[in-house]
Short mmCIF file of C-alpha atoms in Angstrom, two decimals:
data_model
loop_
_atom_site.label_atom_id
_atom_site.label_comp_id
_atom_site.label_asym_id
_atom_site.label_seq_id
_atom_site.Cartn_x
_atom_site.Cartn_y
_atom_site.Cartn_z
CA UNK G 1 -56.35 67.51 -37.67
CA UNK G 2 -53.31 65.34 -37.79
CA UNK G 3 -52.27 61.49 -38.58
CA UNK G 4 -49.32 61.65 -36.13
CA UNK G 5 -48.09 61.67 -32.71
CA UNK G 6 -45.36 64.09 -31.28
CA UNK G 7 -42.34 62.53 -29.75
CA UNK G 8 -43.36 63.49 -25.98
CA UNK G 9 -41.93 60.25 -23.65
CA UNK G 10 -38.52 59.70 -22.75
CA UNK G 11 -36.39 56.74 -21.44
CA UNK G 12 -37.09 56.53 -17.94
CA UNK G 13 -41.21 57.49 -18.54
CA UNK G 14 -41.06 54.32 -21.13
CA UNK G 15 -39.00 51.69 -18.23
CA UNK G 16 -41.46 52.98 -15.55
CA UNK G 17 -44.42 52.16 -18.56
CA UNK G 18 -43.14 48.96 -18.83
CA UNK G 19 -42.25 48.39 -15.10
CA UNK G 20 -46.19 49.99 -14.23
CA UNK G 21 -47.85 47.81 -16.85
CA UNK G 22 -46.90 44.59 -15.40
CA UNK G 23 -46.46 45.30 -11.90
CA UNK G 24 -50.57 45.74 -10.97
CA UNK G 25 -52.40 43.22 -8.36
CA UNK G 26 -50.99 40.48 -9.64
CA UNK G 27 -47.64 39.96 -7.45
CA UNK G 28 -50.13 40.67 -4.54
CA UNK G 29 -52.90 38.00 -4.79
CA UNK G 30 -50.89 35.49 -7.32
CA UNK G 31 -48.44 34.66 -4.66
CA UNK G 32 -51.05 33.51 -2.51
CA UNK G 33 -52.38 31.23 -5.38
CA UNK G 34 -49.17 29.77 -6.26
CA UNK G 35 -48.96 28.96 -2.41
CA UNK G 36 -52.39 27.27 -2.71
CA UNK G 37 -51.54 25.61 -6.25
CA UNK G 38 -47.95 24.00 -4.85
CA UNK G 39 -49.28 23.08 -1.07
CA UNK G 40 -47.27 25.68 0.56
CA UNK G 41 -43.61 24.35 -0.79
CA UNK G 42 -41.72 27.36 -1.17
CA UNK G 43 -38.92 26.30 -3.79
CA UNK G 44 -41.87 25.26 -6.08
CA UNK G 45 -43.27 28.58 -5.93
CA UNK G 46 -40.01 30.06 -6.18
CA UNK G 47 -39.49 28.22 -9.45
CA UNK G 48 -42.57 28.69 -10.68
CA UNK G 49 -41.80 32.85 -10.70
CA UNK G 50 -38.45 32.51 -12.31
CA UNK G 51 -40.03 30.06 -15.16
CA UNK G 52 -42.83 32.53 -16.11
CA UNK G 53 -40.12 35.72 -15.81
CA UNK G 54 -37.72 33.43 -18.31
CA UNK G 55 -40.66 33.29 -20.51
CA UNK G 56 -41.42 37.28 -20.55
CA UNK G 57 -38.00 37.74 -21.16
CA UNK G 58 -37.23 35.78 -23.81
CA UNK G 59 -40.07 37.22 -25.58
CA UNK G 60 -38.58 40.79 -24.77
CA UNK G 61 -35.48 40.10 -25.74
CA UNK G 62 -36.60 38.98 -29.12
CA UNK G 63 -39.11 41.72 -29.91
CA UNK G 64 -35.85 43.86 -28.26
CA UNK G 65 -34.13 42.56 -31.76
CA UNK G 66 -37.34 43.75 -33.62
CA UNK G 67 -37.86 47.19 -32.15
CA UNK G 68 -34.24 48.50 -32.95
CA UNK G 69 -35.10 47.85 -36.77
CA UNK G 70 -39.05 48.53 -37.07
CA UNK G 71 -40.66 51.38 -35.93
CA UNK G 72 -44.51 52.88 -37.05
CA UNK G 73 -47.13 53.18 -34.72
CA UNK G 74 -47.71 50.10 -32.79
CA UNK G 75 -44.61 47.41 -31.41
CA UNK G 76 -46.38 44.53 -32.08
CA UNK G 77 -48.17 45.08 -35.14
CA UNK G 78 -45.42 46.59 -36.52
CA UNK G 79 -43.02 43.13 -36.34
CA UNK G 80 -45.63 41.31 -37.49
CA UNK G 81 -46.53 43.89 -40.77
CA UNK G 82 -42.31 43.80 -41.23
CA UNK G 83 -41.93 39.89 -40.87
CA UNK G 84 -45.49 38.28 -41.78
CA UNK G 85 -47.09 40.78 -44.22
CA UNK G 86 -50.09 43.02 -43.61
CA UNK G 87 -52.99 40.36 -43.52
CA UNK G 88 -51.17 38.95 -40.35
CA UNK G 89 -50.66 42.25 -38.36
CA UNK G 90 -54.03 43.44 -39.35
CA UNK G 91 -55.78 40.63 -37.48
CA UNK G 92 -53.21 40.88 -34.50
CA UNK G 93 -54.12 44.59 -34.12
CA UNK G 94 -57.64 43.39 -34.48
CA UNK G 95 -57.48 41.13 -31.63
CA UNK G 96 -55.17 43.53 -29.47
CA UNK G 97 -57.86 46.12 -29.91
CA UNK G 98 -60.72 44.68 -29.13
CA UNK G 99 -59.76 41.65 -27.15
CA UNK G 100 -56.37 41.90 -25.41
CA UNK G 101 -56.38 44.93 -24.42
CA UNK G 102 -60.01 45.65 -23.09
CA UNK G 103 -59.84 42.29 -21.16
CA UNK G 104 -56.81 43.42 -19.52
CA UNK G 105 -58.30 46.74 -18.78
CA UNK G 106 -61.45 45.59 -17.40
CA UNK G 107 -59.67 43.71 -14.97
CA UNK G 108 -57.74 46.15 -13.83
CA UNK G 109 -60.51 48.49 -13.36
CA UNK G 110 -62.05 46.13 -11.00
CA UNK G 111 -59.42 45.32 -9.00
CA UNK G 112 -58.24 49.01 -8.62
CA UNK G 113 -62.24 48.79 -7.48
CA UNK G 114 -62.00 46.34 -5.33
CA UNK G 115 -58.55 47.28 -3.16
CA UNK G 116 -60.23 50.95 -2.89
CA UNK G 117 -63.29 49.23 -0.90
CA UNK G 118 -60.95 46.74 1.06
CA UNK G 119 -59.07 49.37 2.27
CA UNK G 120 -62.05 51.83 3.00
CA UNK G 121 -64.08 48.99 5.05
CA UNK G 122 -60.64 47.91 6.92
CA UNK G 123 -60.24 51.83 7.79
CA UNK G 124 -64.01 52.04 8.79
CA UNK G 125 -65.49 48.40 8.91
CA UNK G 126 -68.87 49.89 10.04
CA UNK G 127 -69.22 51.60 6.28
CA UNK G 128 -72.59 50.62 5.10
CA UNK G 129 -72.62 48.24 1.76
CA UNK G 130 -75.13 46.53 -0.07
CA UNK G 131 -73.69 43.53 0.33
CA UNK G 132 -72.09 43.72 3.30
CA UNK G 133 -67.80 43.89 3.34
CA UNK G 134 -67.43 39.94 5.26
CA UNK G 135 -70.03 38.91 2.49
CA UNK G 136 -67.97 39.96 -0.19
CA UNK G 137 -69.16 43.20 -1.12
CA UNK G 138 -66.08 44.85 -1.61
CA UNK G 139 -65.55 42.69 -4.55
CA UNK G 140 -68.73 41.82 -6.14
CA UNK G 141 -70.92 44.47 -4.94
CA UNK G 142 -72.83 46.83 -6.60
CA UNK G 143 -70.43 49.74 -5.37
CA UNK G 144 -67.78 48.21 -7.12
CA UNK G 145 -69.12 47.43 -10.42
CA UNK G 146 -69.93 51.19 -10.16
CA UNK G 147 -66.26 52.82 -8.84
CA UNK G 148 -64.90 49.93 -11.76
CA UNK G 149 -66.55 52.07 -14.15
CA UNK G 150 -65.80 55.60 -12.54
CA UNK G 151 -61.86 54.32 -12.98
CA UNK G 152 -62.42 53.30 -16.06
CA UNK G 153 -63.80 56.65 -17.34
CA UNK G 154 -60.57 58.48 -14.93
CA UNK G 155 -58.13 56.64 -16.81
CA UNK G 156 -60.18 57.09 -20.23
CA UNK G 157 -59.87 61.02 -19.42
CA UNK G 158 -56.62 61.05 -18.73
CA UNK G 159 -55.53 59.06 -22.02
CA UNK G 160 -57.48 60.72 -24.39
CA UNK G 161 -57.69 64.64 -22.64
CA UNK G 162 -53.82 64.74 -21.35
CA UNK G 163 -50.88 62.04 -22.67
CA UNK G 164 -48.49 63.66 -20.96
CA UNK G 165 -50.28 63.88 -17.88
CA UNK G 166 -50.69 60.33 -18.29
CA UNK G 167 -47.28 59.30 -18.79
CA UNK G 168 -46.48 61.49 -15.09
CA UNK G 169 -49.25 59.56 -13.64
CA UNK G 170 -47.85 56.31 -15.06
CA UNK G 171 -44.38 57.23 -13.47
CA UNK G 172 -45.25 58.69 -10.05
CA UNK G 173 -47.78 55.59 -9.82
CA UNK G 174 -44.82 52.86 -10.29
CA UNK G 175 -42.43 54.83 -7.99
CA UNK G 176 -45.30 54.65 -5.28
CA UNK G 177 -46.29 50.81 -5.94
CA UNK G 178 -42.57 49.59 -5.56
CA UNK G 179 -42.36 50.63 -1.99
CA UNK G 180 -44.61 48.18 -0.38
CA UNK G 181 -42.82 45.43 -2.09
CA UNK G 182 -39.15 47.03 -1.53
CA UNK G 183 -40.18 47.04 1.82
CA UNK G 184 -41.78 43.26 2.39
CA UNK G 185 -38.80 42.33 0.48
CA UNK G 186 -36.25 43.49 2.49
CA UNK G 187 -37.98 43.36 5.75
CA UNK G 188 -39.44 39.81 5.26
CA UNK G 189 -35.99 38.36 4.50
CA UNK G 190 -34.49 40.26 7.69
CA UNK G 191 -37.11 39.03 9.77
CA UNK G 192 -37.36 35.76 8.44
CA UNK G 193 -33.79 34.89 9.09
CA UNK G 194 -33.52 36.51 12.43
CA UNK G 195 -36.61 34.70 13.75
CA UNK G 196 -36.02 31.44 11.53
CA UNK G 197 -39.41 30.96 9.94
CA UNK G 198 -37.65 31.73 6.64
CA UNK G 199 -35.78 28.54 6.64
CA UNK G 200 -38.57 26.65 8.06
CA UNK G 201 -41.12 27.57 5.41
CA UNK G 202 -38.41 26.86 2.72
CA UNK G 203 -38.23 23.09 4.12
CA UNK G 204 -41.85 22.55 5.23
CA UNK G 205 -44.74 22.90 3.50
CA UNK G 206 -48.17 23.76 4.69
CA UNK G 207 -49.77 21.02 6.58
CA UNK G 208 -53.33 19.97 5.24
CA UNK G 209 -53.40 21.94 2.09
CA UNK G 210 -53.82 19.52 -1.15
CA UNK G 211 -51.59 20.31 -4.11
CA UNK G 212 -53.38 20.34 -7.50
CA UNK G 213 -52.17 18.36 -10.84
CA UNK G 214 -48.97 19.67 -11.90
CA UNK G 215 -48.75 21.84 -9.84
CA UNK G 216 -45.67 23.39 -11.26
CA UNK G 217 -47.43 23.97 -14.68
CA UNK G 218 -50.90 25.13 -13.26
CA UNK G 219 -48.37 27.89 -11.04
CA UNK G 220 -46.36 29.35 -14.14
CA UNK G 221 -49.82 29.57 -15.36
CA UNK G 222 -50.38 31.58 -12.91
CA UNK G 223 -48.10 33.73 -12.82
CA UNK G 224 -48.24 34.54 -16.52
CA UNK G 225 -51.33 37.50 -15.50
CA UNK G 226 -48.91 38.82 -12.99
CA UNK G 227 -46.19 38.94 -15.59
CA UNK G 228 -48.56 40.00 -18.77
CA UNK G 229 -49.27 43.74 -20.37
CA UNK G 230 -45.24 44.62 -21.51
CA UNK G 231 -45.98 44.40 -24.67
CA UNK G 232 -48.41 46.90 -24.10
CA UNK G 233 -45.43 49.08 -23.83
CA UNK G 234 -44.20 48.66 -27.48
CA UNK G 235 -47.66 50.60 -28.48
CA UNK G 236 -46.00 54.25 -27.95
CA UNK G 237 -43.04 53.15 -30.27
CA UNK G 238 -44.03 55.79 -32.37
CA UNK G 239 -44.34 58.84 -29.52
CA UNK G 240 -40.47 57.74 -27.72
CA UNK G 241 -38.14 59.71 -28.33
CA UNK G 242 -35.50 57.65 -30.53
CA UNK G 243 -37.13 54.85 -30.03
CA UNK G 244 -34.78 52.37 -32.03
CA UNK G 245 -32.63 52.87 -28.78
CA UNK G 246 -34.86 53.67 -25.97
CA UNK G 247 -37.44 50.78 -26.34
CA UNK G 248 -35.54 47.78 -26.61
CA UNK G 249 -33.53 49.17 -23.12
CA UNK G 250 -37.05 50.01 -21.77
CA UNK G 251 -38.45 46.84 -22.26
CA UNK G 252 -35.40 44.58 -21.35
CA UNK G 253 -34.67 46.76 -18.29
CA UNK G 254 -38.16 46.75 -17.32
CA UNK G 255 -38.49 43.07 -17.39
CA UNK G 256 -35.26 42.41 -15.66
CA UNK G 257 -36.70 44.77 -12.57
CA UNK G 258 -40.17 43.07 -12.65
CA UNK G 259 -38.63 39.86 -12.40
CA UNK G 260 -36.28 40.67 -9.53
CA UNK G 261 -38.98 42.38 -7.38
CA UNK G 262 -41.24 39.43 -7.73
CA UNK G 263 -38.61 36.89 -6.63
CA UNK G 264 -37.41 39.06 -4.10
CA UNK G 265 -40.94 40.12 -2.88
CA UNK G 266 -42.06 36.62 -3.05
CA UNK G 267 -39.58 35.49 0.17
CA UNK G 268 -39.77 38.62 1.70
CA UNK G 269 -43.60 37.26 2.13
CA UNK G 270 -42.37 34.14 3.16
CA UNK G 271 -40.49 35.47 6.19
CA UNK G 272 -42.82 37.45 7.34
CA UNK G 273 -45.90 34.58 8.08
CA UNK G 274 -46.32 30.60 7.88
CA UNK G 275 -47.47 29.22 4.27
CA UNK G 276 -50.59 28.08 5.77
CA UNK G 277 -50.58 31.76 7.02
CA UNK G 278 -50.53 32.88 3.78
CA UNK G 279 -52.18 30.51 2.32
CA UNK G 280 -55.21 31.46 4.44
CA UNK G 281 -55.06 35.37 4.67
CA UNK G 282 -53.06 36.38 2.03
CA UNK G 283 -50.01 38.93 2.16
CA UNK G 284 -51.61 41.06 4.37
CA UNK G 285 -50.96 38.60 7.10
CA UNK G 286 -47.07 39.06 6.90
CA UNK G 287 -47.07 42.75 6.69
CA UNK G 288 -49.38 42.97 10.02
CA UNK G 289 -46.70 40.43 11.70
CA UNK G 290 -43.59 42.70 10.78
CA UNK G 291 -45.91 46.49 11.04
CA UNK G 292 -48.66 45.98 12.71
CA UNK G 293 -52.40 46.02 11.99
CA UNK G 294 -51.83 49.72 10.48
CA UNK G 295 -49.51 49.21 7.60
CA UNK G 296 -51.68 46.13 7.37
CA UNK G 297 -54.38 48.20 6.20
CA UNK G 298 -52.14 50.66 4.64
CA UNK G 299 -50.89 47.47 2.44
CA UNK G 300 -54.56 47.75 0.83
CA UNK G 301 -54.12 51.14 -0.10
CA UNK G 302 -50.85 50.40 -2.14
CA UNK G 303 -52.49 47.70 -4.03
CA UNK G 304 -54.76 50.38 -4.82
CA UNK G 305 -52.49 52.66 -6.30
CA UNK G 306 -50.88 49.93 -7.88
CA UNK G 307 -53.50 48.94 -9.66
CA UNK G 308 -54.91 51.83 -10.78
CA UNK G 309 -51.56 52.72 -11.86
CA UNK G 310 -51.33 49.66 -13.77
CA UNK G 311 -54.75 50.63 -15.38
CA UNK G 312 -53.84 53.87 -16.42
CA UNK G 313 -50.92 51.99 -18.77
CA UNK G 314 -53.41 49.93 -19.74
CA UNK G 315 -56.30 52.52 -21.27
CA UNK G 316 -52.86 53.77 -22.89
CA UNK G 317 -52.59 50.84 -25.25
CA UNK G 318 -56.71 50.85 -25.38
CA UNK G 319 -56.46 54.30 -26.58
CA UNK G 320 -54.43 53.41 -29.48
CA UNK G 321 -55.85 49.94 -30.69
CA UNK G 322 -58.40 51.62 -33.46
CA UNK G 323 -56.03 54.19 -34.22
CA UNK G 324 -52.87 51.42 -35.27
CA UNK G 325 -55.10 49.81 -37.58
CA UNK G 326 -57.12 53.08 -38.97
CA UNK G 327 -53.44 54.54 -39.81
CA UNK G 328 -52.67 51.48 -42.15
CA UNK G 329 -55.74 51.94 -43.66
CA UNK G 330 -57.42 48.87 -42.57
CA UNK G 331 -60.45 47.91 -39.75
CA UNK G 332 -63.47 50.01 -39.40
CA UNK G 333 -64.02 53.64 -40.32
CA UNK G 334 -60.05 54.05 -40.78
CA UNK G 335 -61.01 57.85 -41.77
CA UNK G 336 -62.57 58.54 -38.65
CA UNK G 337 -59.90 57.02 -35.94
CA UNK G 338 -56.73 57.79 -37.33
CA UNK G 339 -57.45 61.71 -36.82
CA UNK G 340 -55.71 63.29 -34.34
CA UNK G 341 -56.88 66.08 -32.00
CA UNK G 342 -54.83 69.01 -32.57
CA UNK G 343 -55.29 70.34 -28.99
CA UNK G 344 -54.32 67.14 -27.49
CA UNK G 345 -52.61 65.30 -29.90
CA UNK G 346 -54.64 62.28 -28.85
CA UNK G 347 -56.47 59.94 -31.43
CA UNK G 348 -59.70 60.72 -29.07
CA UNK G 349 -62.04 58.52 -31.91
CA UNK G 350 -59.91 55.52 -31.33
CA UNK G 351 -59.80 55.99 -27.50
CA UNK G 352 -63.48 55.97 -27.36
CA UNK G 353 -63.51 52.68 -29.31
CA UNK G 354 -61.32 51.28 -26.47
CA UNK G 355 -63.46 52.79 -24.08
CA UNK G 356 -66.36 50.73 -25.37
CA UNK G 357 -64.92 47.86 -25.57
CA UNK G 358 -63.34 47.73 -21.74
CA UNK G 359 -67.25 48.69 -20.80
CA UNK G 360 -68.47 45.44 -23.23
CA UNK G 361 -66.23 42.98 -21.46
CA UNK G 362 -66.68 44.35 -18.18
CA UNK G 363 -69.95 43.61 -18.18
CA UNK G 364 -69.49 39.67 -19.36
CA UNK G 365 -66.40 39.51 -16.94
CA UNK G 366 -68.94 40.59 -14.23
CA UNK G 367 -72.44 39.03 -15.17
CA UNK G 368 -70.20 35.73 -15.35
CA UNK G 369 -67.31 35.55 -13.28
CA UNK G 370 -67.70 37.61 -10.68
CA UNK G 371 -71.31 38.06 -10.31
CA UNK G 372 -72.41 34.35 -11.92
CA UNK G 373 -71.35 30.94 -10.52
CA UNK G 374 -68.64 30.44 -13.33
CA UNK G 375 -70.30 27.51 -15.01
CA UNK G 376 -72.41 28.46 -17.27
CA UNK G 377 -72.09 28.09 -21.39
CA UNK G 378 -68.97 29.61 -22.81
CA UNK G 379 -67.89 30.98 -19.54
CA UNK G 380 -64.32 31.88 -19.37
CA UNK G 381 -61.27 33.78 -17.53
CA UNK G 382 -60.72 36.68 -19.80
CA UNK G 383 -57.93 37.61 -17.40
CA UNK G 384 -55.78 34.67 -18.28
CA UNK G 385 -57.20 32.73 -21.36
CA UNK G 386 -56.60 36.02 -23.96
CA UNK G 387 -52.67 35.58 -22.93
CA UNK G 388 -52.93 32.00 -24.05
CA UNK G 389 -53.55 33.47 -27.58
CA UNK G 390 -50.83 36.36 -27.57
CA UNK G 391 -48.14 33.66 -27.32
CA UNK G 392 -49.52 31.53 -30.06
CA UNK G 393 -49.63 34.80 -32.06
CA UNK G 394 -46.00 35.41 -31.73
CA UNK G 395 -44.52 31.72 -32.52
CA UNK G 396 -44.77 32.74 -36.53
CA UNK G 397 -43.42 36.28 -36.05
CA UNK G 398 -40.36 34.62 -34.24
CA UNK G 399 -40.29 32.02 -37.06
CA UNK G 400 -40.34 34.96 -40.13
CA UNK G 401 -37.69 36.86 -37.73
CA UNK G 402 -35.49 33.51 -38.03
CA UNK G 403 -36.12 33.18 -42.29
CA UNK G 404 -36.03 36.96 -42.73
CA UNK G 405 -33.16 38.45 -40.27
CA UNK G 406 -30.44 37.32 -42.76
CA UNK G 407 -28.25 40.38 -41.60
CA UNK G 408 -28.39 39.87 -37.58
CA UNK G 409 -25.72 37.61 -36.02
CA UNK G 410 -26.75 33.77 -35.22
CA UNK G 411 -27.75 34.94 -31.27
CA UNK G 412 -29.81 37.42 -32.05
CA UNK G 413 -31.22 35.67 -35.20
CA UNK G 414 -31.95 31.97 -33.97
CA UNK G 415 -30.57 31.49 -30.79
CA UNK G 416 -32.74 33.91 -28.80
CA UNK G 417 -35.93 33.70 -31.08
CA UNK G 418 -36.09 30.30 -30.56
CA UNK G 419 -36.27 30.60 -26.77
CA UNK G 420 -38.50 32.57 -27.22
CA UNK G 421 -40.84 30.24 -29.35
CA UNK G 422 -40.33 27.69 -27.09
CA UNK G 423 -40.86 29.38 -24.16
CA UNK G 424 -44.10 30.75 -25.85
CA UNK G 425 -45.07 27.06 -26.41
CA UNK G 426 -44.55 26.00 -23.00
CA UNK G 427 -46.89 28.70 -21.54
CA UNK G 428 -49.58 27.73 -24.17
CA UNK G 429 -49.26 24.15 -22.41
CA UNK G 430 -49.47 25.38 -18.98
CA UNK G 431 -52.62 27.74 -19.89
CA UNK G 432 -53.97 24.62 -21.76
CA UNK G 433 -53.68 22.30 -18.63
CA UNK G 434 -54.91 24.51 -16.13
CA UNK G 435 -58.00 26.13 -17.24
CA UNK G 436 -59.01 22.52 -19.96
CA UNK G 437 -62.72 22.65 -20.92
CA UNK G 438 -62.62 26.63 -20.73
CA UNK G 439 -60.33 27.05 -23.54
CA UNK G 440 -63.12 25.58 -25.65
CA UNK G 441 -65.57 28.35 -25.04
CA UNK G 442 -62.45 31.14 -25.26
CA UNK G 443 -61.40 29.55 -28.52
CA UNK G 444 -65.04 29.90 -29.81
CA UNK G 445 -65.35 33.37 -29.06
CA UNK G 446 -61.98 34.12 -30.09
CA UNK G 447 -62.90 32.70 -33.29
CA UNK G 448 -66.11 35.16 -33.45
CA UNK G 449 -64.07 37.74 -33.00
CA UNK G 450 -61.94 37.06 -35.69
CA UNK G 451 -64.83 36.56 -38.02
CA UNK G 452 -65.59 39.90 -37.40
CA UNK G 453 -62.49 41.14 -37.94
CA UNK G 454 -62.52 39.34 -41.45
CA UNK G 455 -65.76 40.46 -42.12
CA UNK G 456 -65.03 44.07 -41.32
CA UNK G 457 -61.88 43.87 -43.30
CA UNK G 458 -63.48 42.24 -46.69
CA UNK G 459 -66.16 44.60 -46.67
CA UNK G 460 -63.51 47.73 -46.79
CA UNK G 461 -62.43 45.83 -49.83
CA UNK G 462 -65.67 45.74 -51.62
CA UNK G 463 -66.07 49.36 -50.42
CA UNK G 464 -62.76 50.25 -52.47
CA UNK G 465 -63.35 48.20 -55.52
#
């Protein structure tokens, strides 16, 4: 047994990581929400995707700074252990592993759950469910609680049995997910033009659709799951080959794509249907109108893929949450999940431990959203509200950057770190606004969690002493 990876992933495996991480459901059924949030006015909406890409990448770009200086085992805890001290970074990988990452992951699992049934019933409507398909079986249904978990255990398998096979998964699975968005893109904008409802949805927005409080703020909000997991990417930092150079290019490159297809994708959509089209059936609506009621239902099947693809870079950061903090000596039973499996070079004790814990908040993102009514006692969106957290855990590591990065030139020292902290600060207002009381209860359980964490940490202290 070992306490190290090998350096197995190149450049274009880690920009596809980044590019597959972020790129999931979210572009798919977040457009359609921002429609809803902003009344159907396109420009909004429009804005609203280029204000929540500007805050991912100012965020990259300063962690870009970080990653050609610090490397270990883990992006993000590794800044924070270089600019805030141990303490800091231990309770960051703390929440990453047991909190950001298996919320992220559940999520994913479901949805790659749900766009598998979609697609099945649209192929053969007559399929028998429990709860039938125009019901809403497909999505909270007791076949898809139970293909959530069979993905969850597929991408588990794949993580912890075969990283490389995981990293070709993670690769062919982005190449296949940007089609149908290449596609609405350019076709939508073609179409839209040629038959004018391009520059009509642009200048009119949806008739009898009511726009929510700030709506601007409550759509960067939502856009900020679409945009979230890249950081995710910084967690193989220590299995890139020269990473110094090949992560901060990965990660800025990466971003700059994600942010282009969105935009792009986002009035390719808008040429293909009416906002009140859209805002009513979803995306699928404009690719029946340019395709046809096939590639409709083929559109289904991509978001499928894409998702799935998205959760197999997902269990990759899951997979390594125990194992960044076991290797600094720190969190539980650090002897047990920093070993290494010789035969698969895989920290299979810590990928369990992630495993777990997507399983655990599967099963309170199901009993309460999906499942429940929503309102009940500390009832939250673990999809979104975790996110709110990340950013407020990277204001101080931008800060320490600023006091500590005494050799780095004034742009790459203040100028772009504190973007970055104020775009940070901006999405923890927008988060704040839209989701109000339900912050409470996340902030309550985040602070349980934390606890924990303490706990867990103080007793390996007594343990030594």
């Amino acid at each position: 047994m070992s306490n190290q990876f090998e350096r197995r992933y190149g450049l274009f495996t880690a920009i596809c990581l980044v590019v597959g991480i972020v790129i999931g459901s979210g572009v798919f059924f977040k457009a359609q929400e921002i429609l809803e949030k902003t009344g159907g006015n396109m420009p909004l909406g429009i804005i609203a995707w280029i204000t929540g890409g500007f805050v991912m990448l100012s965020c990259v770009l300063a962690f870009s700074s970080m990653a050609q200086k610090y490397e270990k085992v883990n992006g993000i805890v590794d800044y924070a252990e270089a600019t805030l001290g141990k303490n800091y970074a231990y309770f960051i990988g703390w929440f990453l592993a047991t909190f950001y990452y298996p919320t992220l992951t559940m999520a994913l699992a479901w949805l790659s759950a749900r766009y598998t049934l979609v697609f099945i019933t649209s192929v053969n409507p007559d399929i028998p469910l429990l709860i039938p398909a125009a019901e809403g079986g497909c999505a909270v249904g007791p076949e898809c609680m139970v293909l959530a978990m069979v993905f969850m255990i597929l991408a588990f398998s794949v993580n912890a049995l075969s990283p490389r096979l995981a990293g070709k998964l993670q690769v062919s699975t982005t190449l296949i997910k940007l089609v149908p968005l290449g596609v609405m893109a350019v076709g939508g904008i073609i179409y839209g033009i040629a038959t004018g409802g391009l520059a009509h949805n642009f200048t009119t927005p949806a008739a009898g659709v009511a726009v929510v409080d700030n709506p601007l703020l409550a759509s960067v909000c939502a856009t900020a799951f679409a945009y979230e997991g890249w950081i995710i990417a910084t967690s193989i930092n220590s299995e890139l080959k020269n990473s110094k150079r090949n992560l901060p290019i990965a990660l800025i490159a990466g971003c700059i794509i994600i942010i282009s297809v969105y935009v792009l994708y986002f009035v390719g959509v808008a040429g293909g249907a009416t906002n009140r089209e859209l805002i009513d059936h979803g995306a699928t609506v404009a690719f029946t109108n340019l395709f046809g009621n096939v590639f409709g239902n083929i559109l289904n099947l991509f978001i499928a893929i894409s998702c799935i693809g998205t959760l197999n870079g997902l269990m990759l950061g899951c997979s390594r949450g125990a194992y960044s903090l076991a290797v600094r000596e720190e969190g539980p039973a650090p002897h047990i999940f920093k070993t290494i499996d010789e035969d698969t070079n895989m920290a299979t004790n810590s990928s369990v431990f992630g495993l777990i814990c997507v399983v655990l908040w599967y099963a309170y993102f199901y009993f309460t959203n999906i499942a429940g009514d929503g309102t009940g006692f500390l009832v939250f969106d673990p999809t979104e509200l975790p996110i709110l957290t990340m950013y407020a855990l990277y204001i101080p590591i931008f800060i320490a950057w600023m006091r500590k990065a005494k050799d780095e030139n004034a742009l790459r020292r203040f100028v772009v770190p504190a973007l970055a902290v104020c775009a940070s600060a901006f999405m923890i207002y927008a988060t704040v606004r839209a989701h109000k009381l339900a912050c409470v209860w996340y902030l309550i359980v985040f602070a349980v969690f934390m606890a924990l964490g303490l706990l867990l940490k103080n007793q390996k202290k007594k343990t030594e002493r």
